mmCIF file of C-alpha atoms and ligand atoms in Angstrom:
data_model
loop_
_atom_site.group_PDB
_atom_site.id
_atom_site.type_symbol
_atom_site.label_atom_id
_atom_site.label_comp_id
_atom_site.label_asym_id
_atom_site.label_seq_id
_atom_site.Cartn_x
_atom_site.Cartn_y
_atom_site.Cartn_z
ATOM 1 C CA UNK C 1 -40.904 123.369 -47.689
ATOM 2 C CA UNK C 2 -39.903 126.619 -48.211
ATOM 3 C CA UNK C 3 -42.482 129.632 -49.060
ATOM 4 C CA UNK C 4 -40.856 132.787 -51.154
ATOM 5 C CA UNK C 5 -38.204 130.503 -51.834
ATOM 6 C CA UNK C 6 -37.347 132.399 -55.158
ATOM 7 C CA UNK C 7 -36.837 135.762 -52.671
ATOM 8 C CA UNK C 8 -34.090 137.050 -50.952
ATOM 9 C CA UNK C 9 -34.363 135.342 -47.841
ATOM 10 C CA UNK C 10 -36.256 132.421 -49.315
ATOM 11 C CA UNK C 11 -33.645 131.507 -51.369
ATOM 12 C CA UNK C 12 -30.888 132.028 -48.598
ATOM 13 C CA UNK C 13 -32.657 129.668 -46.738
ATOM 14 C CA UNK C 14 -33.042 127.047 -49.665
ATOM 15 C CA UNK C 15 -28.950 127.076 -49.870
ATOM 16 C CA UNK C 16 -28.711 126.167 -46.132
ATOM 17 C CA UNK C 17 -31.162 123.614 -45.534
ATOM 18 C CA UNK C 18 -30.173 121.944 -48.979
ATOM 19 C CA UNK C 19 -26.322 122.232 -47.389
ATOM 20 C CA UNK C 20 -27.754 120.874 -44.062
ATOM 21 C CA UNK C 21 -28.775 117.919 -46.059
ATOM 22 C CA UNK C 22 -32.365 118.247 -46.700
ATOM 23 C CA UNK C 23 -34.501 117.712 -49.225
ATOM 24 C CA UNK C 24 -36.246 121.275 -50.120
ATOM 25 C CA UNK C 25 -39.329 122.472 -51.719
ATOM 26 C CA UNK C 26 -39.420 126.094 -52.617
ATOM 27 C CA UNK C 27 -42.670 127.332 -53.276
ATOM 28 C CA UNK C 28 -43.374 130.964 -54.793
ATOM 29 C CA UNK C 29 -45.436 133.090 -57.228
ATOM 30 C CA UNK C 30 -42.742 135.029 -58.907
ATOM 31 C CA UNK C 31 -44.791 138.258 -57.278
ATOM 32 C CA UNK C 32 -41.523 139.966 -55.871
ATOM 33 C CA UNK C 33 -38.966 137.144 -56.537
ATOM 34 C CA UNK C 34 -36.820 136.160 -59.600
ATOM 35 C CA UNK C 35 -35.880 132.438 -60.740
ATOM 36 C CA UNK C 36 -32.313 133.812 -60.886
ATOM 37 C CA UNK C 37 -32.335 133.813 -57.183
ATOM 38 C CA UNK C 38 -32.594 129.825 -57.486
ATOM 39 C CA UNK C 39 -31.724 128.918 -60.791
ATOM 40 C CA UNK C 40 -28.469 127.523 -59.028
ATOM 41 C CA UNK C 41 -30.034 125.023 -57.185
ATOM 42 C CA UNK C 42 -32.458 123.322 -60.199
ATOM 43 C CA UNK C 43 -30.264 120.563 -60.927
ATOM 44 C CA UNK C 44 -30.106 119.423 -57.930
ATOM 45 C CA UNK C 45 -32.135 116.480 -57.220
ATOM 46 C CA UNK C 46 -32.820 117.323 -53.612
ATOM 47 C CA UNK C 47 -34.568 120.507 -54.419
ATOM 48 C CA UNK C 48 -38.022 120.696 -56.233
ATOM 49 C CA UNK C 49 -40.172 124.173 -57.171
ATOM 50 C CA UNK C 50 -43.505 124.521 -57.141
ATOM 51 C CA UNK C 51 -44.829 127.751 -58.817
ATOM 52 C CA UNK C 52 -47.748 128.585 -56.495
ATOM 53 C CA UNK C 53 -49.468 131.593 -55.044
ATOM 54 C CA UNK C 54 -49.741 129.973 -51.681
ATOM 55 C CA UNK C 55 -52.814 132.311 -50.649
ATOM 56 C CA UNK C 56 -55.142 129.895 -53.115
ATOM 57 C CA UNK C 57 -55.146 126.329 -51.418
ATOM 58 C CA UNK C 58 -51.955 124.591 -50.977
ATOM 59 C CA UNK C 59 -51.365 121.178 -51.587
ATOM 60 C CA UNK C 60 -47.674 118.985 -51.494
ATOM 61 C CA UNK C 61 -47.078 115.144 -51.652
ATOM 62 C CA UNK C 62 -45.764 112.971 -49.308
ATOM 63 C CA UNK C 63 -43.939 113.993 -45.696
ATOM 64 C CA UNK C 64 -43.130 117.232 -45.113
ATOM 65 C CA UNK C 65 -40.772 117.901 -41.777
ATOM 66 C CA UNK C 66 -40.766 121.332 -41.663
ATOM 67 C CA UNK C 67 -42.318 124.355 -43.244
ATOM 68 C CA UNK C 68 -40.963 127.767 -43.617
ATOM 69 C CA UNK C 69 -43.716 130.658 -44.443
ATOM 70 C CA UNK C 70 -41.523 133.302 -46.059
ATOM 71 C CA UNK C 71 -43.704 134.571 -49.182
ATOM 72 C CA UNK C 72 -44.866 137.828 -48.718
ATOM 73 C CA UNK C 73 -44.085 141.396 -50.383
ATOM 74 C CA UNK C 74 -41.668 142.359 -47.481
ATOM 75 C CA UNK C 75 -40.119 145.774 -48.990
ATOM 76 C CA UNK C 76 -42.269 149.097 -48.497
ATOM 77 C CA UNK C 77 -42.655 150.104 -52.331
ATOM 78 C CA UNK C 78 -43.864 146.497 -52.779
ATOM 79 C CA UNK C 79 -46.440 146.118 -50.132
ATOM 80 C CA UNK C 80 -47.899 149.602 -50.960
ATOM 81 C CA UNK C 81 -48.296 148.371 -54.979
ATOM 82 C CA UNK C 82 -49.661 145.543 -53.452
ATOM 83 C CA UNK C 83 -52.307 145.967 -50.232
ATOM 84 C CA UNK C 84 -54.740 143.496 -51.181
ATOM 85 C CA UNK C 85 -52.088 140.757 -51.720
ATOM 86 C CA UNK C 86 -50.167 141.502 -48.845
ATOM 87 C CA UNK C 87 -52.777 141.176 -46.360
ATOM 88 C CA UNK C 88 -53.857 137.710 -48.070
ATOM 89 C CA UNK C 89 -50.667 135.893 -47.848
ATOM 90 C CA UNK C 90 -50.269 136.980 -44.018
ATOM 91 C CA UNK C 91 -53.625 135.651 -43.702
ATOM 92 C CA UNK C 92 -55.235 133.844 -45.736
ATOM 93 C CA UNK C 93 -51.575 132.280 -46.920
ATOM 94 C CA UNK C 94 -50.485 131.835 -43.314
ATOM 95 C CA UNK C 95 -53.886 129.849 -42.800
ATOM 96 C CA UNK C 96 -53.323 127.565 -45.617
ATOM 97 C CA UNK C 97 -49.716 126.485 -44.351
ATOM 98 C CA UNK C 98 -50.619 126.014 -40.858
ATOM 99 C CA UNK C 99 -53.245 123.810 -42.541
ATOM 100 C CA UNK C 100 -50.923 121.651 -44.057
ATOM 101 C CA UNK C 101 -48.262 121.487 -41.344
ATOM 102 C CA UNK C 102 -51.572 120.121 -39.038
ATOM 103 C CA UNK C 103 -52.581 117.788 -41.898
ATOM 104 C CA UNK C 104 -48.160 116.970 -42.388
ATOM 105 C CA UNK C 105 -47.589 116.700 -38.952
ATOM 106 C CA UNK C 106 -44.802 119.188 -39.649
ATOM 107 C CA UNK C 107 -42.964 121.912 -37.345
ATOM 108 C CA UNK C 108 -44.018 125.828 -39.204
ATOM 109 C CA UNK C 109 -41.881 128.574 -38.864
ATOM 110 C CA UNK C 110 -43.276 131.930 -40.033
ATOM 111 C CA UNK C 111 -41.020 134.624 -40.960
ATOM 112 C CA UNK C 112 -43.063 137.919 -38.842
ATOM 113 C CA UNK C 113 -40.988 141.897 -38.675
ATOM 114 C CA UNK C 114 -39.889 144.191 -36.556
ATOM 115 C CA UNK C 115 -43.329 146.145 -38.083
ATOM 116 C CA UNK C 116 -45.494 144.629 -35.678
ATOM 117 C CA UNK C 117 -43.842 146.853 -33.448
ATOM 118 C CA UNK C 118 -44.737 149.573 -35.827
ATOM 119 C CA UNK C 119 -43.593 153.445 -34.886
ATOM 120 C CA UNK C 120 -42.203 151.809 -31.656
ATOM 121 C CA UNK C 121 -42.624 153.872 -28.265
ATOM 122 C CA UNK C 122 -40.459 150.873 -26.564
ATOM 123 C CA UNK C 123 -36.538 151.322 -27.404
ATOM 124 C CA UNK C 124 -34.954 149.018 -28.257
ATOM 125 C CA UNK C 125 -37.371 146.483 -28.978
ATOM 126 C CA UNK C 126 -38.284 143.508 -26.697
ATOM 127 C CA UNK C 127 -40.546 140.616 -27.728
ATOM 128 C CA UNK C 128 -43.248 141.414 -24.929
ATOM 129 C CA UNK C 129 -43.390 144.832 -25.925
ATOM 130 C CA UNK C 130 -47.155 145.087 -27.949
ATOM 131 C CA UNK C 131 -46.007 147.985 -30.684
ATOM 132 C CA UNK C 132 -47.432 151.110 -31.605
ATOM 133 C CA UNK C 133 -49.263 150.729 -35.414
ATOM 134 C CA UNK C 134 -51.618 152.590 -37.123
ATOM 135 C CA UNK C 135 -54.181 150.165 -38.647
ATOM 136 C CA UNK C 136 -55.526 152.309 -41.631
ATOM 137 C CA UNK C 137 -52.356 153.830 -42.069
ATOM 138 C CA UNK C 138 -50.433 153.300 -45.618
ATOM 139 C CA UNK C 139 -47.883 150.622 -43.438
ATOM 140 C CA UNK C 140 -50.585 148.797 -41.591
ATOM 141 C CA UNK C 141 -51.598 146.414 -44.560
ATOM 142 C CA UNK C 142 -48.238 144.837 -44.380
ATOM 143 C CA UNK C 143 -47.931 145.143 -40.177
ATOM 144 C CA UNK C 144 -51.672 144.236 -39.774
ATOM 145 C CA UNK C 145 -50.925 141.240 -42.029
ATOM 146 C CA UNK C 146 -48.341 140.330 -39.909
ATOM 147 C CA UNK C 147 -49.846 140.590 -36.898
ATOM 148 C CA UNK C 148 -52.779 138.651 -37.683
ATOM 149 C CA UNK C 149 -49.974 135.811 -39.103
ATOM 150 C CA UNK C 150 -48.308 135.226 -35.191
ATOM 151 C CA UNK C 151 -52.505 135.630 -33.597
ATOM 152 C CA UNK C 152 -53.345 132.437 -36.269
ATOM 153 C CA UNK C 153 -50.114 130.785 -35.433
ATOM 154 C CA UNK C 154 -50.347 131.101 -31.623
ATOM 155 C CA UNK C 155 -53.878 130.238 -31.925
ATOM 156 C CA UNK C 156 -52.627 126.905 -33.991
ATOM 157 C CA UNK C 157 -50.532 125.833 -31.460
ATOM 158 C CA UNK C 158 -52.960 126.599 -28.520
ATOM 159 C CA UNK C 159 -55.631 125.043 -30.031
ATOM 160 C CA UNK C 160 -54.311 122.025 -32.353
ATOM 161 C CA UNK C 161 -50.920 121.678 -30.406
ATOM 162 C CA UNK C 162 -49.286 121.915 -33.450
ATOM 163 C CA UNK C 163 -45.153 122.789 -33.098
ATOM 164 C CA UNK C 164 -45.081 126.631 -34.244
ATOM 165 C CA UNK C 165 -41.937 129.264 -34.558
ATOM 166 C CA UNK C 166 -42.450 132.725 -34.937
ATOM 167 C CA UNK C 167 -39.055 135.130 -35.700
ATOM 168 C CA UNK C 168 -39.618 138.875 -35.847
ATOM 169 C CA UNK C 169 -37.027 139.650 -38.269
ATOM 170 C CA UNK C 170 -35.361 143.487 -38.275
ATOM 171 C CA UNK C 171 -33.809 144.817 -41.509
ATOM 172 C CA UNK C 172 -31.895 142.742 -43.265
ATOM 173 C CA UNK C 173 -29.392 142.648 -45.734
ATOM 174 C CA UNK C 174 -27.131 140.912 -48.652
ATOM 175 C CA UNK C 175 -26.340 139.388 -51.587
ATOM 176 C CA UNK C 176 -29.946 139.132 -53.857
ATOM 177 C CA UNK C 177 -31.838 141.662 -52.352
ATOM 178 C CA UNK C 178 -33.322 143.849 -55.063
ATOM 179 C CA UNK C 179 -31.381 146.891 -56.278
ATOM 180 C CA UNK C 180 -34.483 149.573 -56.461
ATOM 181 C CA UNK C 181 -37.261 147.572 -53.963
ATOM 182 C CA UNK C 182 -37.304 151.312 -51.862
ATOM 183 C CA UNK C 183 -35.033 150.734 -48.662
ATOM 184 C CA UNK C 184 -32.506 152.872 -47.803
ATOM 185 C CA UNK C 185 -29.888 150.300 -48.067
ATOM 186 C CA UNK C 186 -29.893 149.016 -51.548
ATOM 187 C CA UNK C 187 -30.950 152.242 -52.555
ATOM 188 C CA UNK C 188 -27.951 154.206 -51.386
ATOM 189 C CA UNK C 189 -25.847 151.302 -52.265
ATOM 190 C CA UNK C 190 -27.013 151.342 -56.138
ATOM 191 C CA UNK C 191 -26.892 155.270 -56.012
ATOM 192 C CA UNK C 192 -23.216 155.127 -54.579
ATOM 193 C CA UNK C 193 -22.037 153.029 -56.938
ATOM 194 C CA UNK C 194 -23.904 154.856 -59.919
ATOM 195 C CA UNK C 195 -22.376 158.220 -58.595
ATOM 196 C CA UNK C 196 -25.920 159.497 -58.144
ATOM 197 C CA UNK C 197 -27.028 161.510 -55.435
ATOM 198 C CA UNK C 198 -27.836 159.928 -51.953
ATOM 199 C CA UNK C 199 -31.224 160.644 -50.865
ATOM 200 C CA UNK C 200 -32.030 161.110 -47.647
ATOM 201 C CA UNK C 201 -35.837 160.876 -45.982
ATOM 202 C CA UNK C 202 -36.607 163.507 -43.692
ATOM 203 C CA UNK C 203 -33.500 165.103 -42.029
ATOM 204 C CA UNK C 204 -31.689 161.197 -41.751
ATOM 205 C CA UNK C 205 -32.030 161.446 -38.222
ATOM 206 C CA UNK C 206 -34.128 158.436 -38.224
ATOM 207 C CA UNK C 207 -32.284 155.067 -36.649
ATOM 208 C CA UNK C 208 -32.075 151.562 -38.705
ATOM 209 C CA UNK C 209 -30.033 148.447 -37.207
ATOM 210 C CA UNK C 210 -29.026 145.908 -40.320
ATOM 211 C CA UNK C 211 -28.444 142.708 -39.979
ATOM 212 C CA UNK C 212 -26.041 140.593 -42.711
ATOM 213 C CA UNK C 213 -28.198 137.474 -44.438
ATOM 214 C CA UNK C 214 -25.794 134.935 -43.266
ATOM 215 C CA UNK C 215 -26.510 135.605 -39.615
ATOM 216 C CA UNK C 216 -30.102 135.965 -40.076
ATOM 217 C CA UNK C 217 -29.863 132.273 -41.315
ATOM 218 C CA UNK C 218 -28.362 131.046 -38.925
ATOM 219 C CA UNK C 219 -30.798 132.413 -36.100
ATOM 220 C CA UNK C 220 -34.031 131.123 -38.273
ATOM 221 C CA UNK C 221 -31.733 127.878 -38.520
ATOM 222 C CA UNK C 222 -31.373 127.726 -34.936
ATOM 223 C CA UNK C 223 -35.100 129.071 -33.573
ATOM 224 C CA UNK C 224 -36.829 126.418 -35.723
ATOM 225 C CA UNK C 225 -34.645 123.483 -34.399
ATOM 226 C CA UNK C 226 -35.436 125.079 -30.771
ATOM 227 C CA UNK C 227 -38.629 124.098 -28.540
ATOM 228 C CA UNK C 228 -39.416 127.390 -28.115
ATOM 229 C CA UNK C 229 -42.977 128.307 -29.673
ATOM 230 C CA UNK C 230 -43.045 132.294 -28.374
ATOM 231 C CA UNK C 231 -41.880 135.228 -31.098
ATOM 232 C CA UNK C 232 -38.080 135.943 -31.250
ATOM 233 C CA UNK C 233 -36.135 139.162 -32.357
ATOM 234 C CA UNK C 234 -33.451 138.153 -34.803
ATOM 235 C CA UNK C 235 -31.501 140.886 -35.810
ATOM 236 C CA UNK C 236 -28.455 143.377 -34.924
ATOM 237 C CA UNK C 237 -28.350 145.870 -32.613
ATOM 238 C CA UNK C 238 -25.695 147.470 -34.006
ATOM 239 C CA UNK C 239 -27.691 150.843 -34.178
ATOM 240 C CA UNK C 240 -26.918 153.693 -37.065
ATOM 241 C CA UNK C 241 -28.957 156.885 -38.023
ATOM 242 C CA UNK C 242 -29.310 157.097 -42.073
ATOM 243 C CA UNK C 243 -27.662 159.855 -42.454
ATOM 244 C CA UNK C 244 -24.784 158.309 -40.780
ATOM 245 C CA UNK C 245 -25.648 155.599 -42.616
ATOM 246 C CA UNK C 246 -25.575 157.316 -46.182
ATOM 247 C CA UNK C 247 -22.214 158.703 -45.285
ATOM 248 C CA UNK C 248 -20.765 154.989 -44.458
ATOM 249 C CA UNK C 249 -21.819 153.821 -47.532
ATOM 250 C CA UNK C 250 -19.881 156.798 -49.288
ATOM 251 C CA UNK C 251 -16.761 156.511 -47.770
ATOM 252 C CA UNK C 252 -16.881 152.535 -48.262
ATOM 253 C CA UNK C 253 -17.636 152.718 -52.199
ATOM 254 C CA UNK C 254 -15.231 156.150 -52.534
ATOM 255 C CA UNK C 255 -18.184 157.923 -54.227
ATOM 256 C CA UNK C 256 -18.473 161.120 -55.562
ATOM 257 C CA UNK C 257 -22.337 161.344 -54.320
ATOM 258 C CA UNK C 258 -23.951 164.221 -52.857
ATOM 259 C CA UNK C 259 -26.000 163.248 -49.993
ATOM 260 C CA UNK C 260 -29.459 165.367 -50.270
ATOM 261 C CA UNK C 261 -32.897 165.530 -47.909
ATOM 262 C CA UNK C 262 -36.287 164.265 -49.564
ATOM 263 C CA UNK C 263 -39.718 164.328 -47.491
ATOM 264 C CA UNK C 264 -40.237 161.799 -44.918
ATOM 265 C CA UNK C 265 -42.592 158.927 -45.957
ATOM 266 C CA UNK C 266 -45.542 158.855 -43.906
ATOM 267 C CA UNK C 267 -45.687 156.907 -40.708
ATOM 268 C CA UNK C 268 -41.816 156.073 -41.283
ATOM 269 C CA UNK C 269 -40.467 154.397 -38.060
ATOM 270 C CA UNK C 270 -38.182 156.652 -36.347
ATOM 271 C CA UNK C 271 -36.211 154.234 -34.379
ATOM 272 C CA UNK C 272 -35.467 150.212 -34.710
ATOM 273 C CA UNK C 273 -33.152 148.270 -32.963
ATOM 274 C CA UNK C 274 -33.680 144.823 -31.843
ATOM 275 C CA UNK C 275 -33.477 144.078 -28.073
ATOM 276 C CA UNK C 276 -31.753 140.260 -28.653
ATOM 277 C CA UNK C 277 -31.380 139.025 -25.397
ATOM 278 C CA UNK C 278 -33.714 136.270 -25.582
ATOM 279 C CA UNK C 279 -32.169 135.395 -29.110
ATOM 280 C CA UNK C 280 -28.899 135.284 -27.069
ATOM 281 C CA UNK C 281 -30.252 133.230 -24.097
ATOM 282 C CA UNK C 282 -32.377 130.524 -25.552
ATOM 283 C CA UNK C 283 -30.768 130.030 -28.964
ATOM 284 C CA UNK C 284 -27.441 131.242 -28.122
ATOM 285 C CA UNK C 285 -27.351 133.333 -31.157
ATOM 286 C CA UNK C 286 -26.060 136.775 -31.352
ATOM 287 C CA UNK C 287 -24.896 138.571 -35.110
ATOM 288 C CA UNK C 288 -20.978 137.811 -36.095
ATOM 289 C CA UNK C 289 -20.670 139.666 -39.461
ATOM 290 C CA UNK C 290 -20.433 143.135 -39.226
ATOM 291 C CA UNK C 291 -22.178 146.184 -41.024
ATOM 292 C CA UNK C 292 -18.786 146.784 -43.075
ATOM 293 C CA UNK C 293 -18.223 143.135 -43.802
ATOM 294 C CA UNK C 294 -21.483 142.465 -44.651
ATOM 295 C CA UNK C 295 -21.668 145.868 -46.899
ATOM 296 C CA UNK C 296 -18.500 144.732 -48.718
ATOM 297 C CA UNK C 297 -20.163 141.173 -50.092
ATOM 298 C CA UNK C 298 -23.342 142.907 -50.677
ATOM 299 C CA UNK C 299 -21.514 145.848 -52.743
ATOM 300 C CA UNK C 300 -19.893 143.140 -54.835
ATOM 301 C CA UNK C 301 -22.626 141.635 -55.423
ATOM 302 C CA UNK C 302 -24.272 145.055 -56.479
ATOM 303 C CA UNK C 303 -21.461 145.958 -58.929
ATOM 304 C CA UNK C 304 -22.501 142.579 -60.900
ATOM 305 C CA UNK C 305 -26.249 143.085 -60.901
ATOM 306 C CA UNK C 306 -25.816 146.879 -61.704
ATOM 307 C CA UNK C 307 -23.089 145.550 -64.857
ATOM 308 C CA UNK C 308 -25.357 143.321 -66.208
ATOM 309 C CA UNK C 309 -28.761 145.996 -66.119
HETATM 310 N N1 NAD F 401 -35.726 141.342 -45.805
HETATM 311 C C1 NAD F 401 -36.008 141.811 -44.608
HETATM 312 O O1 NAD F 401 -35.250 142.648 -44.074
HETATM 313 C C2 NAD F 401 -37.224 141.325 -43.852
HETATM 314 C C3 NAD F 401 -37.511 141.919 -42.610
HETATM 315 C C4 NAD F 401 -38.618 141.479 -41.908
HETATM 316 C C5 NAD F 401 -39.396 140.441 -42.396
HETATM 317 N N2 NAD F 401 -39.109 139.892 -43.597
HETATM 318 C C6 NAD F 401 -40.007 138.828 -44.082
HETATM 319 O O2 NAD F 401 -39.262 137.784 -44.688
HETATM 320 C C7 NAD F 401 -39.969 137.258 -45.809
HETATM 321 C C8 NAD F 401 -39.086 137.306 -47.050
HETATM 322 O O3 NAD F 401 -38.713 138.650 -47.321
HETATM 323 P P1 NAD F 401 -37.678 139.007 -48.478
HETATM 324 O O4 NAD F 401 -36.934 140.197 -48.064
HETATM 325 O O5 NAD F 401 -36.958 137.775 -48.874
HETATM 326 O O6 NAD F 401 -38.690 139.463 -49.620
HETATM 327 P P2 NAD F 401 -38.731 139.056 -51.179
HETATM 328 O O7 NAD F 401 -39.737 139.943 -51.826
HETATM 329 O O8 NAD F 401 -37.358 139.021 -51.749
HETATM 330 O O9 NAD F 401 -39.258 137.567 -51.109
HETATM 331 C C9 NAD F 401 -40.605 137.246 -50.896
HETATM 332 C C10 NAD F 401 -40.972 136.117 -51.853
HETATM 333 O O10 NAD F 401 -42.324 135.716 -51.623
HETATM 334 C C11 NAD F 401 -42.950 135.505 -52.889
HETATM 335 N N3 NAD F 401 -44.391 135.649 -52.715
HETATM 336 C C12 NAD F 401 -45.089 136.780 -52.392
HETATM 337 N N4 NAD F 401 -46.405 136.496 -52.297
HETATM 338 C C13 NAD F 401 -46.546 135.165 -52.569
HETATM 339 C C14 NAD F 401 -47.655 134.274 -52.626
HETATM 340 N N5 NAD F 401 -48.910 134.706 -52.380
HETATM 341 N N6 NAD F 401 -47.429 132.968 -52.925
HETATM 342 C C15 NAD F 401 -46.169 132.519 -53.163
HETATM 343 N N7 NAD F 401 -45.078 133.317 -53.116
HETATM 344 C C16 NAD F 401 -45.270 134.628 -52.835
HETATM 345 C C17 NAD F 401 -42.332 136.529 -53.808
HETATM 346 O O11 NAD F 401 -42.450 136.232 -55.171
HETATM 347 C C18 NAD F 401 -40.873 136.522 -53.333
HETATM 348 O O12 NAD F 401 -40.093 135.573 -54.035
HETATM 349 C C19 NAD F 401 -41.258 138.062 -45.934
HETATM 350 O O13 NAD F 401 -42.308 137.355 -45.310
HETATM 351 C C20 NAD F 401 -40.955 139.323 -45.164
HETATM 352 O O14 NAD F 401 -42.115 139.895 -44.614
HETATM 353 C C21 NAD F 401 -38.049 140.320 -44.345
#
């Protein structure tokens, strides 16, 4: 079972397990996610939706192998729209899953961020490092949330022994990720490709490291068919400041777009990059696509959404 299956990743994930032959169950609310994200796989026999908010009680049929807890707002503009429902699917959601992988006998995988390092004081990022967040701040309902979804997991598999996963995704990106959801990428990409200016928070000299979908997949992919039940860093260390960033994304459409400065958001992370050496060791997983590949499927896919709106 898949949670936020009708999201970006979500629905990533529903292609790949339904290619590795399961059977999948995507579960989701429609609060951030679209049916078009899916719509491919409904006549297919192997994959069933369930339209749930899986922060009221969740209940499936029959055996369930594996559960993947990736509903959540998960984009800035989204999560400040949406406190109160944020912190309940990290929590109260999170504690309904682990429920039913206990009652399923299944393995749960929750999908955690590179926010629960918050504004890191650690660079880059390694998984023992404890993060720097401000609870009350505007970010903390979605990094709080978060937070409290790996203590109730850990405490699941301390307590119940039940078989728990934990990735701390970084920024990712790709085909299906919303054109106007408030992060820099899709946001310079649309504005590139509209010819509208580029803007810039702060003075760009913040850092962001993106990672492309596929090889996100195929590190969740990996983690969950591990034994290993601590938090891992999935993403790519391939390290760019935004302004750099905005620039890149210039050149690569050929845009006539003027770059310009807005203020920063508050309690904006300066710097991210994943440390992925335990990725590397103990799943043998390291990124393959790079930031220019990856930006080439995603633009394509862009230039269709943007046609159609
Ligand atoms: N995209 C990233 O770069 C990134 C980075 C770090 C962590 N994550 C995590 O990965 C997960 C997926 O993120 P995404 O980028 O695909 O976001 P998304 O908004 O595209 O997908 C989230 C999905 O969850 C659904 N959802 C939200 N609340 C729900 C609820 N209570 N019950 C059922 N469904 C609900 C939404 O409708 C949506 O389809 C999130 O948990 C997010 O925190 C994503």
């Amino acid at each position: 079972m898949i949670t936020g299956a009708a999201g970006f990743l979500g629905s990533h994930l529903s292609d790949r397990f339904i290619k590795e032959g399961y059977e999948v169950i995507g579960m989701d609310n429609l609060l951030t996610g679209s049916l078009s994200n899916i719509e491919h796989l409904f006549p297919l026999k192997e994959f069933t939706f369930y339209h749930h908010d899986v922060s009221k009680f969740v209940h499936v049929p029959g055996e369930l192998d594996y559960i993947l807890h990736f509903a959540s707002p998960a984009s800035p503009i989204d999560y400040l729209q949406m406190p109160i429902q944020t912190l309940k699917v990290g929590s109260l959601g999170t504690h309904n899953l682990l429920g039913l992988a206990l009652s399923k006998k299944a393995r749960i995988l929750v999908a955690s961020t590179s926010e629960v390092y918050g504004d890191p004081q650690v660079h880059p990022q390694t998984e023992d490092y404890w993060g720097h967040v401000n609870p009350i701040g505007p970010r903390g309902v979605y990094d709080e949330a978060k937070r409290f979804q790996e203590a109730i997991t850990m405490a699941y598999h301390n307590y119940h022994g039940l078989e728990t996963r934990i990735v701390r995704i970084f920024n990712t990106f790709g085909p299906r990720m919303r054109l106007n959801d408030g992060r820099a990428l899709p946001a310079f990409l649309s504005q590139a490709i509209k010819g509208e200016d580029i803007t810039v928070f702060g003075d760009g000299q913040q850092t962001r490291s993106f990672c492309y979908v596929d090889d996100l997949v195929e590190g969740i992919y990996r983690l969950l068919m591990s034994d290993y039940h601590e938090p891992v860093n999935i993403g790519n260390p391939d390290e760019i400041t935004i302004e750099d960033f905005a620039e890149e994304v210039v050149e690569l459409i050929g845009s006539s777009s003027k770059i310009i400065n807005l203020p920063l958001p508050e309690d904006d992370p300066k710097r991210r990059r994943p440390d992925i050496t335990r990725a590397k060791s103990i799943l043998d997983w390291e990124p393959k696509v790079s930031r220019s590949e990856g930006l080439r499927h995603t633009c394509e896919y862009f230039k269709k959404e943007l046609a159609h709106n």
